[in-house]
Amino acid sequence: MSTPPITELNDRARDVFRAVVEGYLETGQPVGSRTLASAGAFQLSPASIRNVMHDLESLGLLAAPHTSAGRLPTDMGLRLFVDGMMRVAEPSAEERAAIEGRAVRAGPVEEALAATTAALSGLSACAGLVLVPKAELVLRSISFVPLSPDRALAVIVGDDGQVENRVIDLAPGAAPSVLIEAGNYMTATLAGLTLAEARARLERQLVADRAALDKAAAALVEQGIAVWSEDGGRRPVLIVRGQGRLIDAAAVEDLERVRDLLDDLEGKQEIAALLDSARSGDSTRIFIGAENKLFALSGSSVIARPFRGIDGRVVGVVGVIGPTRLNYARVVPMVDFTAATLSRLVG
């Protein structure tokens, strides 16, 4: 069943529908006709409100759980509310400062992304998600530091200042001059290239340069780039922060759904694929409950927005995951602001 357009609802139906959705999103509980009538927002009796709620239920916008006489919005109803009725609330100065204060690039960019995502998680009361930029590390320099007669530390420095280390084995009797020669050769030959480009160039260039390089140095060059190339494919593509925030007072009453949601988060590749689908848009994407088969059991929602580098190209996606009853009006602009902050960070 497709979501009916908001224009199909008369003023009374829209008002009752909005009140039910906003009440549910605030409390996590079904909203009853007596609750709405006693609030005094409508000049209607509980019976009249029940009739309107019944009509909304027949349209697929509300549902009545068997444990309560109240109503709650369906995924279709939430979609209608989010797309056509929601009044957003911009982040406060304190919330903006909390996000910007964590987006500090003092070390590897992944650390800044994780810290910013943790701040978003705390403010939204959801789990924060960020898809790590897909751009590969660009090499600035490579060096080898002796640790023992048969081991050395390979040190790679990226253009962004990121430093990574790997311990590698040395051929028996390798002289210190071999480490210097291999490091100098790799830096001169590979600076400015990504790991994939570096490996491809080495495969071509070592054929021509092998005679000029010491045999041990040539072997060390091949081993050094192989260590990073093999490891690069295993880097996590998704950072998740704040899973514990998904277990709140309301969640305790529905532990099975929480377990399903935490299972969803364990399947990082599926979540990453969902976030990756938001890369193509210019605005925030909202995935609500069973609209996506990944969340058919857990009843979860994801709000995600891409962030861009200085050249305007999308380099990653940031967002949150939580129950379908999350505060969309507050969280959507918060995700928007976080994406803008990360764009400045990586730009």
mmCIF file of C-alpha atoms in Angstrom:
data_model
loop_
_atom_site.group_PDB
_atom_site.id
_atom_site.type_symbol
_atom_site.label_atom_id
_atom_site.label_comp_id
_atom_site.label_asym_id
_atom_site.label_seq_id
_atom_site.Cartn_x
_atom_site.Cartn_y
_atom_site.Cartn_z
ATOM 1 C CA MET A 1 0.000 0.000 0.000
ATOM 2 C CA SER A 2 1.407 3.384 -1.000
ATOM 3 C CA THR A 3 1.391 6.330 1.367
ATOM 4 C CA PRO A 4 -1.674 8.529 0.735
ATOM 5 C CA PRO A 5 -0.901 12.181 0.020
ATOM 6 C CA ILE A 6 -1.416 14.592 2.884
ATOM 7 C CA THR A 7 -4.027 16.432 0.782
ATOM 8 C CA GLU A 8 -6.353 13.432 1.118
ATOM 9 C CA LEU A 9 -6.772 14.184 4.837
ATOM 10 C CA ASN A 10 -9.172 16.870 5.995
ATOM 11 C CA ASP A 11 -8.140 19.363 8.671
ATOM 12 C CA ARG A 12 -9.616 17.330 11.510
ATOM 13 C CA ALA A 13 -7.888 14.135 10.384
ATOM 14 C CA ARG A 14 -4.558 15.936 9.968
ATOM 15 C CA ASP A 15 -4.783 17.451 13.437
ATOM 16 C CA VAL A 16 -5.640 14.157 15.117
ATOM 17 C CA PHE A 17 -2.990 12.319 13.127
ATOM 18 C CA ARG A 18 -0.313 14.862 14.075
ATOM 19 C CA ALA A 19 -1.304 14.654 17.738
ATOM 20 C CA VAL A 20 -1.102 10.845 17.748
ATOM 21 C CA VAL A 21 2.292 10.806 16.036
ATOM 22 C CA GLU A 22 3.812 13.513 18.210
ATOM 23 C CA GLY A 23 2.439 11.877 21.356
ATOM 24 C CA TYR A 24 3.863 8.510 20.329
ATOM 25 C CA LEU A 25 7.255 9.951 19.425
ATOM 26 C CA GLU A 26 7.417 11.694 22.799
ATOM 27 C CA THR A 27 6.383 8.757 25.000
ATOM 28 C CA GLY A 28 6.899 5.646 22.900
ATOM 29 C CA GLN A 29 3.397 4.565 23.907
ATOM 30 C CA PRO A 30 0.107 4.295 21.960
ATOM 31 C CA VAL A 31 -2.064 7.399 22.228
ATOM 32 C CA GLY A 32 -5.728 7.033 23.210
ATOM 33 C CA SER A 33 -8.733 9.136 22.304
ATOM 34 C CA ARG A 34 -9.365 10.055 25.945
ATOM 35 C CA THR A 35 -5.812 11.342 26.262
ATOM 36 C CA LEU A 36 -6.296 13.614 23.259
ATOM 37 C CA ALA A 37 -9.720 14.773 24.421
ATOM 38 C CA SER A 38 -8.513 15.581 27.940
ATOM 39 C CA ALA A 39 -5.583 17.577 26.563
ATOM 40 C CA GLY A 40 -8.129 20.093 25.291
ATOM 41 C CA ALA A 41 -6.518 20.531 21.882
ATOM 42 C CA PHE A 42 -9.709 19.424 20.107
ATOM 43 C CA GLN A 43 -13.298 20.470 20.594
ATOM 44 C CA LEU A 44 -14.254 16.834 20.119
ATOM 45 C CA SER A 45 -15.532 14.039 22.326
ATOM 46 C CA PRO A 46 -13.443 10.882 22.823
ATOM 47 C CA ALA A 47 -15.968 9.042 20.614
ATOM 48 C CA SER A 48 -15.502 11.533 17.758
ATOM 49 C CA ILE A 49 -11.728 11.284 18.069
ATOM 50 C CA ARG A 50 -11.978 7.484 18.016
ATOM 51 C CA ASN A 51 -13.923 7.702 14.760
ATOM 52 C CA VAL A 52 -11.224 9.835 13.183
ATOM 53 C CA MET A 53 -8.539 7.467 14.441
ATOM 54 C CA HIS A 54 -10.468 4.546 12.972
ATOM 55 C CA ASP A 55 -10.537 6.296 9.585
ATOM 56 C CA LEU A 56 -6.774 6.890 9.795
ATOM 57 C CA GLU A 57 -6.304 3.243 10.668
ATOM 58 C CA SER A 58 -8.283 2.177 7.603
ATOM 59 C CA LEU A 59 -5.877 4.295 5.502
ATOM 60 C CA GLY A 60 -2.941 2.360 6.956
ATOM 61 C CA LEU A 61 -1.567 5.379 8.838
ATOM 62 C CA LEU A 62 -2.333 4.224 12.394
ATOM 63 C CA ALA A 63 -2.407 0.827 14.073
ATOM 64 C CA ALA A 64 -3.944 -0.474 17.298
ATOM 65 C CA PRO A 65 -1.652 -2.848 19.201
ATOM 66 C CA HIS A 66 -3.568 -5.661 20.849
ATOM 67 C CA THR A 67 -2.346 -4.641 24.296
ATOM 68 C CA SER A 68 -3.865 -1.162 24.160
ATOM 69 C CA ALA A 69 -6.936 0.737 23.039
ATOM 70 C CA GLY A 70 -4.685 3.557 21.877
ATOM 71 C CA ARG A 71 -3.178 4.050 18.438
ATOM 72 C CA LEU A 72 0.353 4.430 17.178
ATOM 73 C CA PRO A 73 1.645 5.395 13.721
ATOM 74 C CA THR A 74 2.564 2.707 11.234
ATOM 75 C CA ASP A 75 5.761 2.965 9.193
ATOM 76 C CA MET A 76 3.582 4.399 6.421
ATOM 77 C CA GLY A 77 2.163 6.934 8.851
ATOM 78 C CA LEU A 78 5.621 7.956 10.013
ATOM 79 C CA ARG A 79 6.662 8.405 6.388
ATOM 80 C CA LEU A 80 3.688 10.698 5.764
ATOM 81 C CA PHE A 81 4.484 12.680 8.919
ATOM 82 C CA VAL A 82 8.196 13.027 8.157
ATOM 83 C CA ASP A 83 7.713 13.984 4.510
ATOM 84 C CA GLY A 84 4.711 16.261 4.807
ATOM 85 C CA MET A 85 3.986 17.445 8.357
ATOM 86 C CA MET A 86 7.138 17.551 10.463
ATOM 87 C CA ARG A 87 8.264 20.887 11.906
ATOM 88 C CA VAL A 88 12.009 20.669 12.443
ATOM 89 C CA ALA A 89 13.826 22.157 15.417
ATOM 90 C CA GLU A 90 17.307 23.452 14.616
ATOM 91 C CA PRO A 91 20.167 22.389 16.940
ATOM 92 C CA SER A 92 20.781 24.751 19.833
ATOM 93 C CA ALA A 93 24.023 26.684 20.216
ATOM 94 C CA GLU A 94 25.096 24.192 22.897
ATOM 95 C CA GLU A 95 24.385 21.207 20.643
ATOM 96 C CA ARG A 96 26.269 22.754 17.723
ATOM 97 C CA ALA A 97 29.231 23.499 20.002
ATOM 98 C CA ALA A 98 29.237 19.913 21.309
ATOM 99 C CA ILE A 99 29.447 18.528 17.769
ATOM 100 C CA GLU A 100 32.012 21.023 16.486
ATOM 101 C CA GLY A 101 34.127 20.577 19.612
ATOM 102 C CA ARG A 102 34.708 16.898 18.787
ATOM 103 C CA ALA A 103 35.497 17.463 15.109
ATOM 104 C CA VAL A 104 39.157 18.223 15.769
ATOM 105 C CA ARG A 105 41.696 16.728 13.395
ATOM 106 C CA ALA A 106 44.690 16.339 15.694
ATOM 107 C CA GLY A 107 45.408 12.770 14.545
ATOM 108 C CA PRO A 108 44.061 10.206 12.067
ATOM 109 C CA VAL A 109 40.823 11.363 10.473
ATOM 110 C CA GLU A 110 39.065 8.205 11.670
ATOM 111 C CA GLU A 111 39.576 9.340 15.279
ATOM 112 C CA ALA A 112 37.927 12.689 14.590
ATOM 113 C CA LEU A 113 35.064 10.985 12.762
ATOM 114 C CA ALA A 114 34.536 8.582 15.659
ATOM 115 C CA ALA A 115 34.601 11.396 18.224
ATOM 116 C CA THR A 116 32.115 13.493 16.259
ATOM 117 C CA THR A 117 29.845 10.488 15.796
ATOM 118 C CA ALA A 118 29.969 9.810 19.539
ATOM 119 C CA ALA A 119 28.839 13.398 20.165
ATOM 120 C CA LEU A 120 25.956 12.969 17.700
ATOM 121 C CA SER A 121 24.989 9.730 19.452
ATOM 122 C CA GLY A 122 24.884 11.405 22.846
ATOM 123 C CA LEU A 123 22.773 14.327 21.657
ATOM 124 C CA SER A 124 20.306 12.249 19.645
ATOM 125 C CA ALA A 125 20.000 9.341 22.120
ATOM 126 C CA CYS A 126 20.599 6.997 19.158
ATOM 127 C CA ALA A 127 23.568 5.012 17.958
ATOM 128 C CA GLY A 128 25.786 7.191 15.771
ATOM 129 C CA LEU A 129 27.045 5.884 12.429
ATOM 130 C CA VAL A 130 29.695 7.140 10.052
ATOM 131 C CA LEU A 131 30.862 5.514 6.865
ATOM 132 C CA VAL A 132 34.604 6.108 6.715
ATOM 133 C CA PRO A 133 35.705 8.003 3.592
ATOM 134 C CA LYS A 134 36.538 5.616 0.807
ATOM 135 C CA ALA A 135 39.501 7.617 -0.425
ATOM 136 C CA GLU A 136 42.690 5.653 0.110
ATOM 137 C CA LEU A 137 45.639 6.920 2.087
ATOM 138 C CA VAL A 138 47.971 8.996 -0.099
ATOM 139 C CA LEU A 139 51.604 8.276 0.665
ATOM 140 C CA ARG A 140 54.002 11.005 1.763
ATOM 141 C CA SER A 141 56.942 8.963 3.008
ATOM 142 C CA ILE A 142 57.962 5.437 3.992
ATOM 143 C CA SER A 143 60.827 4.441 6.256
ATOM 144 C CA PHE A 144 62.128 1.354 8.045
ATOM 145 C CA VAL A 145 63.396 1.367 11.631
ATOM 146 C CA PRO A 146 65.415 -1.621 12.919
ATOM 147 C CA LEU A 147 63.971 -3.380 15.967
ATOM 148 C CA SER A 148 66.199 -6.451 16.102
ATOM 149 C CA PRO A 149 68.527 -8.327 13.739
ATOM 150 C CA ASP A 150 65.527 -9.995 12.048
ATOM 151 C CA ARG A 151 62.706 -7.464 12.469
ATOM 152 C CA ALA A 152 62.001 -3.854 11.523
ATOM 153 C CA LEU A 153 59.222 -1.326 11.934
ATOM 154 C CA ALA A 154 57.835 -0.036 8.650
ATOM 155 C CA VAL A 155 56.506 3.514 9.103
ATOM 156 C CA ILE A 156 54.183 5.076 6.562
ATOM 157 C CA VAL A 157 53.169 8.746 6.682
ATOM 158 C CA GLY A 158 50.181 9.970 4.695
ATOM 159 C CA ASP A 159 49.587 13.345 3.099
ATOM 160 C CA ASP A 160 47.057 14.100 5.852
ATOM 161 C CA GLY A 161 49.672 13.494 8.556
ATOM 162 C CA GLN A 162 48.324 10.072 9.472
ATOM 163 C CA VAL A 163 51.056 7.694 10.655
ATOM 164 C CA GLU A 164 50.772 3.917 10.557
ATOM 165 C CA ASN A 165 53.252 1.257 11.619
ATOM 166 C CA ARG A 166 53.733 -2.402 10.762
ATOM 167 C CA VAL A 167 56.301 -4.883 12.052
ATOM 168 C CA ILE A 168 57.950 -6.862 9.238
ATOM 169 C CA ASP A 169 60.539 -9.634 9.082
ATOM 170 C CA LEU A 170 64.021 -9.042 7.705
ATOM 171 C CA ALA A 171 66.187 -11.367 5.698
ATOM 172 C CA PRO A 172 69.056 -12.829 7.756
ATOM 173 C CA GLY A 173 72.018 -10.476 7.897
ATOM 174 C CA ALA A 174 70.233 -7.435 6.471
ATOM 175 C CA ALA A 175 72.449 -4.384 6.968
ATOM 176 C CA PRO A 176 71.079 -1.072 8.308
ATOM 177 C CA SER A 177 71.965 0.490 4.965
ATOM 178 C CA VAL A 178 69.373 -1.798 3.319
ATOM 179 C CA LEU A 179 66.607 -0.248 5.412
ATOM 180 C CA ILE A 180 67.699 3.256 4.438
ATOM 181 C CA GLU A 181 67.986 2.358 0.760
ATOM 182 C CA ALA A 182 64.548 0.712 0.676
ATOM 183 C CA GLY A 183 62.894 3.635 2.495
ATOM 184 C CA ASN A 184 64.501 6.258 0.257
ATOM 185 C CA TYR A 185 63.541 4.359 -2.874
ATOM 186 C CA MET A 186 59.906 3.913 -1.833
ATOM 187 C CA THR A 187 59.500 7.541 -0.781
ATOM 188 C CA ALA A 188 61.029 8.860 -4.003
ATOM 189 C CA THR A 189 59.065 6.461 -6.168
ATOM 190 C CA LEU A 190 55.680 6.323 -4.437
ATOM 191 C CA ALA A 191 55.061 9.702 -2.782
ATOM 192 C CA GLY A 192 51.722 11.146 -3.871
ATOM 193 C CA LEU A 193 50.209 7.780 -4.784
ATOM 194 C CA THR A 194 47.486 5.732 -3.120
ATOM 195 C CA LEU A 195 48.329 2.217 -1.944
ATOM 196 C CA ALA A 196 46.736 0.646 -5.020
ATOM 197 C CA GLU A 197 48.616 3.000 -7.337
ATOM 198 C CA ALA A 198 51.845 2.407 -5.428
ATOM 199 C CA ARG A 199 51.606 -1.345 -5.742
ATOM 200 C CA ALA A 200 50.887 -1.124 -9.473
ATOM 201 C CA ARG A 201 53.854 1.206 -10.018
ATOM 202 C CA LEU A 202 56.195 -1.041 -8.041
ATOM 203 C CA GLU A 203 55.245 -4.052 -10.115
ATOM 204 C CA ARG A 204 56.297 -2.154 -13.226
ATOM 205 C CA GLN A 205 59.268 -0.226 -11.881
ATOM 206 C CA LEU A 206 61.037 -2.901 -9.884
ATOM 207 C CA VAL A 207 61.648 -4.810 -13.110
ATOM 208 C CA ALA A 208 63.673 -1.876 -14.410
ATOM 209 C CA ASP A 209 65.272 -0.885 -11.097
ATOM 210 C CA ARG A 210 66.067 -4.278 -9.607
ATOM 211 C CA ALA A 211 69.619 -4.220 -10.946
ATOM 212 C CA ALA A 212 70.250 -0.838 -9.329
ATOM 213 C CA LEU A 213 68.791 -1.872 -5.971
ATOM 214 C CA ASP A 214 70.482 -4.146 -3.489
ATOM 215 C CA LYS A 215 68.773 -7.555 -3.634
ATOM 216 C CA ALA A 216 67.767 -7.341 0.036
ATOM 217 C CA ALA A 217 66.488 -3.793 -0.456
ATOM 218 C CA ALA A 218 64.377 -4.880 -3.441
ATOM 219 C CA ALA A 219 62.829 -7.666 -1.370
ATOM 220 C CA LEU A 220 62.162 -5.220 1.457
ATOM 221 C CA VAL A 221 60.451 -2.793 -0.935
ATOM 222 C CA GLU A 222 58.116 -5.523 -2.173
ATOM 223 C CA GLN A 223 57.369 -6.753 1.333
ATOM 224 C CA GLY A 224 56.759 -3.243 2.663
ATOM 225 C CA ILE A 225 54.058 -2.295 0.188
ATOM 226 C CA ALA A 226 52.468 -5.752 0.384
ATOM 227 C CA VAL A 227 51.920 -5.376 4.130
ATOM 228 C CA TRP A 228 49.721 -2.309 3.677
ATOM 229 C CA SER A 229 47.973 -3.482 0.529
ATOM 230 C CA GLU A 230 46.855 -6.711 2.182
ATOM 231 C CA ASP A 231 45.793 -4.952 5.370
ATOM 232 C CA GLY A 232 43.923 -2.132 3.643
ATOM 233 C CA GLY A 233 41.085 -4.372 2.515
ATOM 234 C CA ARG A 234 40.362 -5.335 6.121
ATOM 235 C CA ARG A 235 39.935 -1.792 7.417
ATOM 236 C CA PRO A 236 36.506 -1.179 8.926
ATOM 237 C CA VAL A 237 34.314 0.864 6.615
ATOM 238 C CA LEU A 238 31.785 1.699 9.310
ATOM 239 C CA ILE A 239 32.197 3.298 12.735
ATOM 240 C CA VAL A 240 29.367 2.792 15.237
ATOM 241 C CA ARG A 241 29.185 4.677 18.526
ATOM 242 C CA GLY A 242 26.620 4.658 21.337
ATOM 243 C CA GLN A 243 24.888 1.304 20.887
ATOM 244 C CA GLY A 244 24.048 1.365 24.602
ATOM 245 C CA ARG A 245 21.777 4.363 24.065
ATOM 246 C CA LEU A 246 19.361 2.123 22.198
ATOM 247 C CA ILE A 247 18.379 0.424 25.446
ATOM 248 C CA ASP A 248 16.115 2.922 27.205
ATOM 249 C CA ALA A 249 13.121 2.566 29.494
ATOM 250 C CA ALA A 250 10.730 1.926 26.626
ATOM 251 C CA ALA A 251 13.095 -0.593 25.038
ATOM 252 C CA VAL A 252 13.066 -2.745 28.171
ATOM 253 C CA GLU A 253 9.442 -3.563 27.375
ATOM 254 C CA ASP A 254 10.458 -4.794 23.925
ATOM 255 C CA LEU A 255 13.773 -6.560 24.450
ATOM 256 C CA GLU A 256 13.304 -8.819 21.438
ATOM 257 C CA ARG A 257 13.222 -5.782 19.133
ATOM 258 C CA VAL A 258 16.349 -4.413 20.807
ATOM 259 C CA ARG A 259 18.144 -7.723 20.307
ATOM 260 C CA ASP A 260 17.176 -7.661 16.625
ATOM 261 C CA LEU A 261 18.475 -4.114 16.300
ATOM 262 C CA LEU A 262 21.782 -4.949 17.961
ATOM 263 C CA ASP A 263 22.042 -7.941 15.627
ATOM 264 C CA ASP A 264 21.511 -5.544 12.706
ATOM 265 C CA LEU A 265 24.420 -3.438 13.945
ATOM 266 C CA GLU A 266 26.628 -6.516 14.146
ATOM 267 C CA GLY A 267 26.063 -6.987 10.407
ATOM 268 C CA LYS A 268 28.136 -3.949 9.561
ATOM 269 C CA GLN A 269 28.342 -4.721 5.868
ATOM 270 C CA GLU A 270 24.551 -4.528 5.519
ATOM 271 C CA ILE A 271 24.361 -1.255 7.455
ATOM 272 C CA ALA A 272 27.288 0.108 5.434
ATOM 273 C CA ALA A 273 25.495 -0.796 2.190
ATOM 274 C CA LEU A 274 22.395 1.045 3.407
ATOM 275 C CA LEU A 275 24.413 4.154 4.301
ATOM 276 C CA ASP A 276 26.251 3.936 0.998
ATOM 277 C CA SER A 277 22.910 4.235 -0.791
ATOM 278 C CA ALA A 278 22.587 7.713 0.748
ATOM 279 C CA ARG A 279 25.779 8.902 -0.965
ATOM 280 C CA SER A 280 23.971 9.785 -4.170
ATOM 281 C CA GLY A 281 21.592 12.294 -2.609
ATOM 282 C CA ASP A 282 22.046 15.977 -1.851
ATOM 283 C CA SER A 283 19.803 15.866 1.192
ATOM 284 C CA THR A 284 19.105 13.763 4.242
ATOM 285 C CA ARG A 285 17.733 10.268 3.676
ATOM 286 C CA ILE A 286 15.358 8.706 6.203
ATOM 287 C CA PHE A 287 14.810 4.937 6.205
ATOM 288 C CA ILE A 288 11.823 3.981 8.358
ATOM 289 C CA GLY A 289 11.224 0.505 9.740
ATOM 290 C CA ALA A 290 10.078 -2.188 7.361
ATOM 291 C CA GLU A 291 10.502 0.129 4.349
ATOM 292 C CA ASN A 292 13.942 -1.481 4.370
ATOM 293 C CA LYS A 293 14.012 -5.261 4.717
ATOM 294 C CA LEU A 294 17.073 -5.012 6.968
ATOM 295 C CA PHE A 295 14.874 -3.550 9.719
ATOM 296 C CA ALA A 296 11.776 -5.664 9.161
ATOM 297 C CA LEU A 297 12.244 -7.332 12.557
ATOM 298 C CA SER A 298 13.869 -4.634 14.652
ATOM 299 C CA GLY A 299 11.540 -1.783 13.713
ATOM 300 C CA SER A 300 14.374 0.710 13.395
ATOM 301 C CA SER A 301 14.958 3.918 11.505
ATOM 302 C CA VAL A 302 18.123 5.375 10.006
ATOM 303 C CA ILE A 303 18.691 9.063 9.279
ATOM 304 C CA ALA A 304 21.725 9.633 7.068
ATOM 305 C CA ARG A 305 23.347 12.416 5.079
ATOM 306 C CA PRO A 306 26.501 12.474 2.912
ATOM 307 C CA PHE A 307 29.410 14.787 3.653
ATOM 308 C CA ARG A 308 31.777 16.143 1.033
ATOM 309 C CA GLY A 309 35.419 17.029 0.571
ATOM 310 C CA ILE A 310 36.842 20.339 -0.589
ATOM 311 C CA ASP A 311 36.276 19.351 -4.225
ATOM 312 C CA GLY A 312 32.565 18.812 -3.603
ATOM 313 C CA ARG A 313 32.709 15.048 -4.023
ATOM 314 C CA VAL A 314 31.006 12.806 -1.475
ATOM 315 C CA VAL A 315 33.585 11.138 0.762
ATOM 316 C CA GLY A 316 31.375 9.572 3.432
ATOM 317 C CA VAL A 317 27.993 9.361 5.120
ATOM 318 C CA VAL A 318 27.049 10.188 8.715
ATOM 319 C CA GLY A 319 23.842 9.344 10.510
ATOM 320 C CA VAL A 320 22.047 7.676 13.393
ATOM 321 C CA ILE A 321 20.061 4.521 13.962
ATOM 322 C CA GLY A 322 17.348 4.144 16.550
ATOM 323 C CA PRO A 323 13.780 2.985 17.096
ATOM 324 C CA THR A 324 11.137 4.230 14.665
ATOM 325 C CA ARG A 325 9.762 6.445 17.459
ATOM 326 C CA LEU A 326 12.888 8.643 17.536
ATOM 327 C CA ASN A 327 12.445 12.421 17.525
ATOM 328 C CA TYR A 328 12.762 13.050 13.780
ATOM 329 C CA ALA A 329 12.086 16.791 14.042
ATOM 330 C CA ARG A 330 15.074 17.225 16.343
ATOM 331 C CA VAL A 331 17.436 14.573 14.986
ATOM 332 C CA VAL A 332 17.168 15.310 11.242
ATOM 333 C CA PRO A 333 18.632 18.852 11.513
ATOM 334 C CA MET A 334 21.215 17.520 13.972
ATOM 335 C CA VAL A 335 22.417 15.006 11.378
ATOM 336 C CA ASP A 336 22.417 17.781 8.762
ATOM 337 C CA PHE A 337 24.623 19.937 10.982
ATOM 338 C CA THR A 338 26.992 17.052 11.728
ATOM 339 C CA ALA A 339 27.383 16.354 7.994
ATOM 340 C CA ALA A 340 28.224 20.025 7.370
ATOM 341 C CA THR A 341 30.752 19.915 10.233
ATOM 342 C CA LEU A 342 32.430 16.799 8.823
ATOM 343 C CA SER A 343 32.561 18.388 5.372
ATOM 344 C CA ARG A 344 34.623 21.202 6.889
ATOM 345 C CA LEU A 345 36.751 18.673 8.742
ATOM 346 C CA VAL A 346 37.711 16.633 5.687
ATOM 347 C CA GLY A 347 37.701 19.552 3.254
#
